[in-house]
Coordinates of C-alpha atoms in Angstrom, one line a residue:
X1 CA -13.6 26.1 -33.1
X2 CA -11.4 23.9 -34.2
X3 CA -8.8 24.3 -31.3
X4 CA -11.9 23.8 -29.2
X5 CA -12.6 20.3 -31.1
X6 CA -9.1 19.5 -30.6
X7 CA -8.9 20.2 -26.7
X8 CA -12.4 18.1 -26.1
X9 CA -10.8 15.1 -28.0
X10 CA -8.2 14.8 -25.8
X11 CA -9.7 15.4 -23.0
X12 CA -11.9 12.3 -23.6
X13 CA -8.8 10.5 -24.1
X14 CA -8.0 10.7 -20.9
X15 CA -11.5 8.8 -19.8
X16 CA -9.6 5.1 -20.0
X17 CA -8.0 6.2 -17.0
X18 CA -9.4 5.3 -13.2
X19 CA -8.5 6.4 -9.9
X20 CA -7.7 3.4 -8.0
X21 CA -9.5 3.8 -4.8
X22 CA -11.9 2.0 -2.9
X23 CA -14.7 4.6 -3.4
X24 CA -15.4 2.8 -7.2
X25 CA -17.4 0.2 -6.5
X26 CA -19.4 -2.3 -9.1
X27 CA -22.1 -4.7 -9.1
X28 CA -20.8 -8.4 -9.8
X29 CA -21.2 -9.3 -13.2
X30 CA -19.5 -6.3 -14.6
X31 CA -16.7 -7.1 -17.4
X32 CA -13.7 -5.8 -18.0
X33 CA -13.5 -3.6 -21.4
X34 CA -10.5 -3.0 -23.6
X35 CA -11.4 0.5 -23.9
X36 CA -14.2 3.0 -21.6
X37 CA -15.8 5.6 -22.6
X38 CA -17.6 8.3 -21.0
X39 CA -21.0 7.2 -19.3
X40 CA -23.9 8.4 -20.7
X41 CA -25.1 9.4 -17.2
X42 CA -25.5 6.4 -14.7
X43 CA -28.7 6.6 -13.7
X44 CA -31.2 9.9 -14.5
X45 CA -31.6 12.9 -12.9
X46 CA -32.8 13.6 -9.5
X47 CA -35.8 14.4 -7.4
X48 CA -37.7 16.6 -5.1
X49 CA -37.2 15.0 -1.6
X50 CA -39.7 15.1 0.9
X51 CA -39.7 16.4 3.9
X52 CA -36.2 13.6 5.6
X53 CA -37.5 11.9 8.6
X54 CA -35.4 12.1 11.8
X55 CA -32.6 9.4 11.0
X56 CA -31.5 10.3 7.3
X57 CA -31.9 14.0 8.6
X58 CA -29.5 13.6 11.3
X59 CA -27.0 11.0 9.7
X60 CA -26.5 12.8 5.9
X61 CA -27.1 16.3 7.2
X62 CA -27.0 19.4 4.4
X63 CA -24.0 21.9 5.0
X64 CA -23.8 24.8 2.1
X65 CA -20.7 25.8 0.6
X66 CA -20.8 28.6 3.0
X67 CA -20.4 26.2 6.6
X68 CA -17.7 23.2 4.6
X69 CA -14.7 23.1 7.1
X70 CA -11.6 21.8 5.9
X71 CA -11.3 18.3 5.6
X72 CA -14.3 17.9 3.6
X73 CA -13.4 15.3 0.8
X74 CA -15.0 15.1 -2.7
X75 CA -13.9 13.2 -5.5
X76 CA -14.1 15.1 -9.3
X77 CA -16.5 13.3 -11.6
X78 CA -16.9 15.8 -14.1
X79 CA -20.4 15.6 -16.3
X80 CA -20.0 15.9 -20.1
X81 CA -20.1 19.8 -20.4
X82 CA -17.5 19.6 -17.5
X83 CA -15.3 18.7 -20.7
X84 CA -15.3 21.9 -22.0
X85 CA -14.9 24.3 -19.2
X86 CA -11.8 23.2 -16.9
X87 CA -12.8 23.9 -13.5
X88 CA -9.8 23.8 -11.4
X89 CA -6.3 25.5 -11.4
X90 CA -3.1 24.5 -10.4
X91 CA -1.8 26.4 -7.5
X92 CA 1.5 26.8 -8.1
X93 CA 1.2 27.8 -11.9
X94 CA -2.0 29.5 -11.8
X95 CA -2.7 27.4 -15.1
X96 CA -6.0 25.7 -15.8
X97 CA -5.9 22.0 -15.4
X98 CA -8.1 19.8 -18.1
X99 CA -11.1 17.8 -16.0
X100 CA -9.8 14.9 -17.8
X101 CA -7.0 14.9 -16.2
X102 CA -8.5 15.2 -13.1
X103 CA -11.1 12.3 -13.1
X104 CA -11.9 10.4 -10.3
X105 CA -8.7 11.9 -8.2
X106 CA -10.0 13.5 -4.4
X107 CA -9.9 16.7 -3.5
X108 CA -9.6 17.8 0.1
X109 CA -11.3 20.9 0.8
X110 CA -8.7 23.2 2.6
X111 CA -10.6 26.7 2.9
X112 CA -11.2 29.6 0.6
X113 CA -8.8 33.0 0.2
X114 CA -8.5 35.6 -2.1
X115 CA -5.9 36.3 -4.7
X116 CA -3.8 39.6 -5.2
X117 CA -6.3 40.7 -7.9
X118 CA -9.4 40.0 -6.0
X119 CA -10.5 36.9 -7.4
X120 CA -12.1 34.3 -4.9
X121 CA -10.9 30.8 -4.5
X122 CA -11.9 27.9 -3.2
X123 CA -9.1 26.1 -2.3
X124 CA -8.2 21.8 -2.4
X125 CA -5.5 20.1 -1.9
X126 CA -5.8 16.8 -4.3
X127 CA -4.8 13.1 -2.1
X128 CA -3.9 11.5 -5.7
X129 CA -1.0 13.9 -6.3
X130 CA -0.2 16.2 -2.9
X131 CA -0.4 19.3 -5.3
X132 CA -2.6 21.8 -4.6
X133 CA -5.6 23.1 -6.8
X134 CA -8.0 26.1 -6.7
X135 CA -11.5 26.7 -7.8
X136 CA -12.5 30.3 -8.8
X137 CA -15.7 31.9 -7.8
X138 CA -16.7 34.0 -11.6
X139 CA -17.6 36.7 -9.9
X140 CA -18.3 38.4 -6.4
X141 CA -17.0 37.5 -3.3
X142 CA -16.8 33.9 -1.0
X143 CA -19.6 35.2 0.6
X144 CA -21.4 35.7 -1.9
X145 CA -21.1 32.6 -4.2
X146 CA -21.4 30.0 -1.0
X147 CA -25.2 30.6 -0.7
X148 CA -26.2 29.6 -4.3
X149 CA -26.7 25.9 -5.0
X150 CA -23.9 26.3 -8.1
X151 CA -21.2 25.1 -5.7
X152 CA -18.1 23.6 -7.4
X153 CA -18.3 21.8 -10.4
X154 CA -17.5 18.1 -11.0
X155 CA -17.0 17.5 -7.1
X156 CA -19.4 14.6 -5.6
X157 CA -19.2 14.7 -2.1
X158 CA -17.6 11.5 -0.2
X159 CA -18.8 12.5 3.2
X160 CA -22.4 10.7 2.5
X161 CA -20.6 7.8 1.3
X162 CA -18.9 7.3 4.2
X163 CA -21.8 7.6 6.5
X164 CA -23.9 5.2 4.3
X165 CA -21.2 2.1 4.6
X166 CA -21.5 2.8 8.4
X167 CA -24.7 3.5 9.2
X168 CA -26.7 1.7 6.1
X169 CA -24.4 -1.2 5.3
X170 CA -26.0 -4.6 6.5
X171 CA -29.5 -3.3 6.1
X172 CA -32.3 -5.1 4.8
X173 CA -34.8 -2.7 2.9
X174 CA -37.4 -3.3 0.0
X175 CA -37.4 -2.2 -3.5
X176 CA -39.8 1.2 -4.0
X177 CA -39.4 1.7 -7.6
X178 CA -39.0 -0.6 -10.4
X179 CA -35.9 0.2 -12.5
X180 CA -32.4 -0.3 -11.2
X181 CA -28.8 -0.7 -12.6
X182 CA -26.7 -2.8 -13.3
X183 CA -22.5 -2.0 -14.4
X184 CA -21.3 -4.0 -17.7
X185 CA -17.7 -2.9 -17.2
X186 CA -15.7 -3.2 -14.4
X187 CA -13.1 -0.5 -15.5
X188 CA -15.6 1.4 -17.2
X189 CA -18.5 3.7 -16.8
X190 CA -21.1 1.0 -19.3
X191 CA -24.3 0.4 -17.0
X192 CA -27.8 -1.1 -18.2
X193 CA -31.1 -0.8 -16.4
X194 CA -33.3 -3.6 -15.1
X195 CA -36.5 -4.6 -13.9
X196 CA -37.1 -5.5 -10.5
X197 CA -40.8 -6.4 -9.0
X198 CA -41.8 -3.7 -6.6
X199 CA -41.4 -4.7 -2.8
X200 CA -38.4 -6.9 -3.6
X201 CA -36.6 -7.3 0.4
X202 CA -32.6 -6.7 -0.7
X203 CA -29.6 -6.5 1.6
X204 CA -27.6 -3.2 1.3
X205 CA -23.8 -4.3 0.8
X206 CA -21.8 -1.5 -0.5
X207 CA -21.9 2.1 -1.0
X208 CA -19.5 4.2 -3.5
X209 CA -19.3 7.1 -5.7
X210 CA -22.1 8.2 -8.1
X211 CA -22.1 11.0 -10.0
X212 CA -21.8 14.5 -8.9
X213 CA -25.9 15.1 -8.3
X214 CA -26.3 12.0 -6.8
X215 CA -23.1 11.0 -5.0
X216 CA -24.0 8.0 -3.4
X217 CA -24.0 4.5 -5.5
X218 CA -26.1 2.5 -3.2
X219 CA -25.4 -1.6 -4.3
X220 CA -28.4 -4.1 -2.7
X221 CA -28.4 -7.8 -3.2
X222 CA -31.5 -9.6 -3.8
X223 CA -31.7 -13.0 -2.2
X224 CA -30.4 -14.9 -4.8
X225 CA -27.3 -12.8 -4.5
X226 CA -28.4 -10.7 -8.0
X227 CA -27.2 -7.5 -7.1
X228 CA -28.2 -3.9 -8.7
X229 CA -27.8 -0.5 -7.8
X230 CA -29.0 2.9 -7.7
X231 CA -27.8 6.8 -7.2
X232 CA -28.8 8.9 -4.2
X233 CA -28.5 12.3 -3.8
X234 CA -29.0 12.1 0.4
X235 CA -27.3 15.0 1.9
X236 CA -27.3 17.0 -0.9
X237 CA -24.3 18.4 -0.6
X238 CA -22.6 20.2 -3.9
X239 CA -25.0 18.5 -5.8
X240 CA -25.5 21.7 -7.9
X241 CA -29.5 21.2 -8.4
X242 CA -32.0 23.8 -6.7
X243 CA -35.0 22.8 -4.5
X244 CA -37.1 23.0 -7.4
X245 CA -35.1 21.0 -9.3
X246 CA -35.9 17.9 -7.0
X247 CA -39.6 17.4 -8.9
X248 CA -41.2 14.6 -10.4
X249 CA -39.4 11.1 -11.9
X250 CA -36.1 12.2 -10.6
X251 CA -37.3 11.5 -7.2
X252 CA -36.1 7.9 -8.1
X253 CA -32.9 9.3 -7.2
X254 CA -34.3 9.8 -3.3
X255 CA -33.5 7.5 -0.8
X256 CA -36.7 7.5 0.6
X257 CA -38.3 6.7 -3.1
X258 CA -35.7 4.1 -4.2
X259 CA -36.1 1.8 -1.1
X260 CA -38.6 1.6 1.9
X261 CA -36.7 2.2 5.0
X262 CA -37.2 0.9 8.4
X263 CA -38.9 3.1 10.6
X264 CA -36.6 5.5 12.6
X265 CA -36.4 3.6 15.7
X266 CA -36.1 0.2 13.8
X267 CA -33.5 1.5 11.6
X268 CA -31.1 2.9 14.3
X269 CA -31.8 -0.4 16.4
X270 CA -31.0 -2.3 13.4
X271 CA -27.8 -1.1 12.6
X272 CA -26.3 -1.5 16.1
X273 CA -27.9 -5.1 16.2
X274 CA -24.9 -6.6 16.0
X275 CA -23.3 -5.1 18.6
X276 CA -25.5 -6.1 21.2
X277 CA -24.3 -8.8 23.9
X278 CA -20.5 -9.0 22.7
X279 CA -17.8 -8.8 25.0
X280 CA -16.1 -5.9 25.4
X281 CA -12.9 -4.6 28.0
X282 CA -11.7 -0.8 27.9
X283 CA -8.4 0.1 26.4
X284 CA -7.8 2.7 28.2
X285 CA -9.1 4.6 31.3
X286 CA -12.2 6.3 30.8
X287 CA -15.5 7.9 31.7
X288 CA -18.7 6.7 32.0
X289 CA -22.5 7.3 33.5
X290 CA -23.5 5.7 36.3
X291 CA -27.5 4.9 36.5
X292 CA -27.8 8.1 39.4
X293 CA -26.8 10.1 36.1
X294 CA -23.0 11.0 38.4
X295 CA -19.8 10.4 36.3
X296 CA -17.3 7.9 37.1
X297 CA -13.9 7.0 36.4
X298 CA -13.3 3.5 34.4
X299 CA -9.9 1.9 34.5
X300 CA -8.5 0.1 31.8
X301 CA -9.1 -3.4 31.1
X302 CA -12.3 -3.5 32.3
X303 CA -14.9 -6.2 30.8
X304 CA -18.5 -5.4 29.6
X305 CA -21.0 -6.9 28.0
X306 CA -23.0 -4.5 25.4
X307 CA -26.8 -4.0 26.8
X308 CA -28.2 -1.7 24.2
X309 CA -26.6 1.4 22.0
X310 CA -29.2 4.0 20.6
X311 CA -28.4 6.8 18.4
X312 CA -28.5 10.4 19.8
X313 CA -31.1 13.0 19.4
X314 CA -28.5 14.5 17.2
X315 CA -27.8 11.8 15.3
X316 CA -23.9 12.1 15.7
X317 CA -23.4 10.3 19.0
X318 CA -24.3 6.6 20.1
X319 CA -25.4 5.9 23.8
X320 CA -23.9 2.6 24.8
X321 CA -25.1 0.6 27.7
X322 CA -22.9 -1.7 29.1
X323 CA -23.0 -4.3 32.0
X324 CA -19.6 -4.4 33.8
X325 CA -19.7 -8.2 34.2
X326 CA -17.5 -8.2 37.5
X327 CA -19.6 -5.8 39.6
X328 CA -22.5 -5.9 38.2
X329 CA -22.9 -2.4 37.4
X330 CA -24.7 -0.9 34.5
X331 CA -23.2 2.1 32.9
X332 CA -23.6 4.6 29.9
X333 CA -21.1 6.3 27.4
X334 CA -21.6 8.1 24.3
X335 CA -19.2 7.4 21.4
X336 CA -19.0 8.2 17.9
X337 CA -18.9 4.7 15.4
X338 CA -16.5 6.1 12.9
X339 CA -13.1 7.5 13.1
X340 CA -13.2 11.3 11.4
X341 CA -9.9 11.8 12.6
X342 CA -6.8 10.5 14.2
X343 CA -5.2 14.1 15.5
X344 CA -5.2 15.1 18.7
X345 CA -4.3 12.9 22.5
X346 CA -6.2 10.4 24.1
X347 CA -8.1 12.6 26.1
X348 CA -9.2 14.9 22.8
X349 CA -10.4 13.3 19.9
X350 CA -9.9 9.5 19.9
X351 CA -11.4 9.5 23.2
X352 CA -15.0 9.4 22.0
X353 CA -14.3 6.5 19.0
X354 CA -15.9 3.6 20.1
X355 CA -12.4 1.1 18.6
X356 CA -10.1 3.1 20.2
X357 CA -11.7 2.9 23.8
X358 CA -12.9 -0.6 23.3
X359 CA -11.7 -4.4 22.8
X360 CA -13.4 -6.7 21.6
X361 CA -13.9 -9.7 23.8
X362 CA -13.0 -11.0 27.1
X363 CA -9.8 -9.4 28.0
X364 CA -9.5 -11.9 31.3
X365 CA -11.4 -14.8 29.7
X366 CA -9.0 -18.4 30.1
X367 CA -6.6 -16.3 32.3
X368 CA -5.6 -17.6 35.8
X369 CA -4.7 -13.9 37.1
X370 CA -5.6 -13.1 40.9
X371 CA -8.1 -10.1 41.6
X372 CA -5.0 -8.7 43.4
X373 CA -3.2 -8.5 40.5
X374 CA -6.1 -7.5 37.9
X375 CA -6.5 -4.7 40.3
X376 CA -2.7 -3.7 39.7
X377 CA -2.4 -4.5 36.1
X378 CA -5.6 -2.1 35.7
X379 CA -3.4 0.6 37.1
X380 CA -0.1 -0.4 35.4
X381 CA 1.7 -1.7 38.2
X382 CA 3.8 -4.4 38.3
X383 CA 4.6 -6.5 41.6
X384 CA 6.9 -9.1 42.7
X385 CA 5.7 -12.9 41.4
X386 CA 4.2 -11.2 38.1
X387 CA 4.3 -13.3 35.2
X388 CA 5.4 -12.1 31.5
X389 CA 2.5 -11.9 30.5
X390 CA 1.3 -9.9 33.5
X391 CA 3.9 -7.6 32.4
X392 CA 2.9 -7.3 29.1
X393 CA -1.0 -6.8 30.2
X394 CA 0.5 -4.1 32.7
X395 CA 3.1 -2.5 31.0
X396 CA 2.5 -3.7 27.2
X397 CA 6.0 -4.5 24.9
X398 CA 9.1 -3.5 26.0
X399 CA 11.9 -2.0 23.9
X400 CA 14.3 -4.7 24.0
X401 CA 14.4 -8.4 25.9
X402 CA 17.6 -9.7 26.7
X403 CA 19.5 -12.3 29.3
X404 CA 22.6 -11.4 31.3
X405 CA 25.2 -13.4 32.4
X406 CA 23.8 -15.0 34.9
X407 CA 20.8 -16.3 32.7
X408 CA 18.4 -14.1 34.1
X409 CA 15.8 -12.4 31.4
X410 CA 15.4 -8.9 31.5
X411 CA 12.8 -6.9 30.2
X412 CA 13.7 -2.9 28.9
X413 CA 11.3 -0.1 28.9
X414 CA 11.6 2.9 26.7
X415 CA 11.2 5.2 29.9
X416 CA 14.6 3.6 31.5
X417 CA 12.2 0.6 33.3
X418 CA 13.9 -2.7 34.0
X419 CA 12.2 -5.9 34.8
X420 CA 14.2 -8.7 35.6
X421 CA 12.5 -12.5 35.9
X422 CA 13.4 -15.8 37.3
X423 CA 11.2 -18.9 37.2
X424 CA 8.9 -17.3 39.7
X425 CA 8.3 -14.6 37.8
X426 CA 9.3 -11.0 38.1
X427 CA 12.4 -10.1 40.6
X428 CA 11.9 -6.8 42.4

């Protein structure tokens, strides 16, 4: 008992430390504290959500332990029993590692194995550290753990948060309940509750990390700037709670029950309101759907103006419109809004990412260039009479610039491509 007494003290000891990532976010007002101390739970326990309309249903969509793919990230916010009972190991040493020690640090979920005695794990590599860690199952199989709600312990899933700053982020909802939060540290855990009137309009600006039930700290200004925040559990994913679980006053912790949402239609509208009628060119070459529904090839540096975007009936995809201000065209693309991942060639993954095909503005706006040679810098061609910054549209920066003897700049590709100038412009 005694060694036990001894292990949780020092384990809280390790509480004045946070990670220092952008996924802690505060309310302004919050001081900064000497000394933290464990939170007493930020904000209650959780409810039994209704039945999630079509928008929060297809943007923070449930996936069980059994369907995570590697990549998944979480960050450990261990609960106070979580203090007692380690829950991860370190790969390498097979030893237990204190949930202390691994506060606030993310985990990226790399698969599950299992060992040479039989023993499940669920496996993590930590983004803090670069070690690896494992979580394992008590008993039974992969297979058999994934379907329970139990999960793993102390892990609040970031993949909600992320959606929330991109998709909720701007948004101007009402109050639906009438006690909030507010943080009283700003390196700490304190929080207090407040009163706010019922059917108070508030701005969403930021989204962090919660607790492990409800994951997503949802921070809303007032117009006066006052802002306060709540815990969501959205998704659900990990949470660790059973349907029945989500009963009564914890529905506070419900998206749908904290704030009153735009409808459906509003609320995807509303989030790509800013979008519409900006200038846009394509980066690269690309395709796109013409009105007939037929597929066409788009070259680069091509301007558009922004029509409409609408979410998918999936929810994963937006479907921009787009007004090809030269011809006069309208065409379609879907894209996805947020980056998942940067592996892969132009044609594979980044293709569909809406800032990796796009500009933004006018790329030919205040630019004397000839449709002659638009039409060649579109295709990366470079003729005689070009000037450098022709070249630079066509061809982007070269590897090195010099002058030779005779004055004359030259211009050095890293494919072996030379371009010489004279005050004309480029010398073929």
């Amino acid at each position: 008992m005694r060694r036990t007494i001894i292990c949780l003290a020092w384990m809280m000891g390790t509480l004045t430390a946070l990670a220092q990532n952008d996924y802690i976010v505060k309310t302004k007002g919050a001081k900064k504290v000497a000394e933290t101390s464990q939170a007493e739970g930020t904000a209650g326990e959780a409810g039994k959500e209704e039945e999630p309309e079509d928008f929060i249903a297809a943007n923070f969509k449930f996936r069980a332990l059994c369907d995570w793919t590697p990549g998944m990230r979480f960050m450990v916010i261990p609960d106070k029993m979580d203090y007692i009972v380690n829950t991860f190991c370190d790969a390498e040493s097979d030893k237990e590692v204190g949930n202390g020690m691994m506060r606030n640090r993310i985990m990226e979920y790399t698969g599950h194995s299992t060992n040479s005695f039989g023993r499940s794990n669920i496996n993590f590599k930590c983004l803090d550290d670069g070690k690896d860690y494992y979580y394992q199952i008590p008993s039974g199989s992969f297979e058999d753990y994934c379907y329970n709600k139990m999960g793993v312990p102390t892990l609040a899933y970031l993949g909600d948060i992320d959606v929330a700053r991109e998709k909720l982020k701007g948004l101007t909802v009402t109050t639906n309940i009438s006690t909030y939060y507010v943080d009283t540290e700003l390196n700490g855990d304190g929080v207090e509750p407040i009163e706010v009137p019922i059917g108070t309009p508030v701005e969403i600006v930021n989204a962090g990390v919660g607790t492990r039930k409800f994951p997503v700290k949802l921070i809303v200004a007032d117009k006066s700037g006052k802002e306060f925040f709540q815990t969501l559990a959205i998704s659900r994913i990990n949470c660790g709670m059973r349907d029945d679980e989500f009963e009564g006053d914890n529905q506070a912790h419900l998206i749908r029950k904290a704030f009153v949402l735009p409808d459906d239609k509003e609320l995807a509208a509303g989030i790509y309101a800013p979008y519409i009628g900006k200038k846009i060119y394509t980066k690269y070459n690309t395709l796109m759907i013409q009105k007939d529904g037929t597929e066409t090839s788009v070259d680069r540096l091509t301007s558009f103006t922004i029509r409409n975007m609408t979410a998918t009936a999936n929810g994963s995809r937006v479907r921009v419109t787009l007004y090809n201000m030269e011809e006069g065209a309208q065409l379609t693309k879907e894209v996805v809004m947020a980056n998942k991942s940067v592996t892969g060639d132009i044609d594979g993954q980044r293709e569909d990412y809406f800032n990796y095909i796009f500009g933004e503005g006018d790329i030919w706006e205040g630019k004397k260039i000839s449709e002659d040679h638009r039409k060649m810098i579109r295709q990366g061609k470079v003729e005689k009479g070009f000037t450098q910054n022709e070249v630079l549209m066509s061809k982007g920066n070269p590897q090195r610039r010099y002058k030779n003897r005779n004055g004359q700049m030259q211009w050095v590709y890293s494919n072996g491509l030379v371009i010489k100038f004279n005050k004309q412009g480029v010398v073929l």
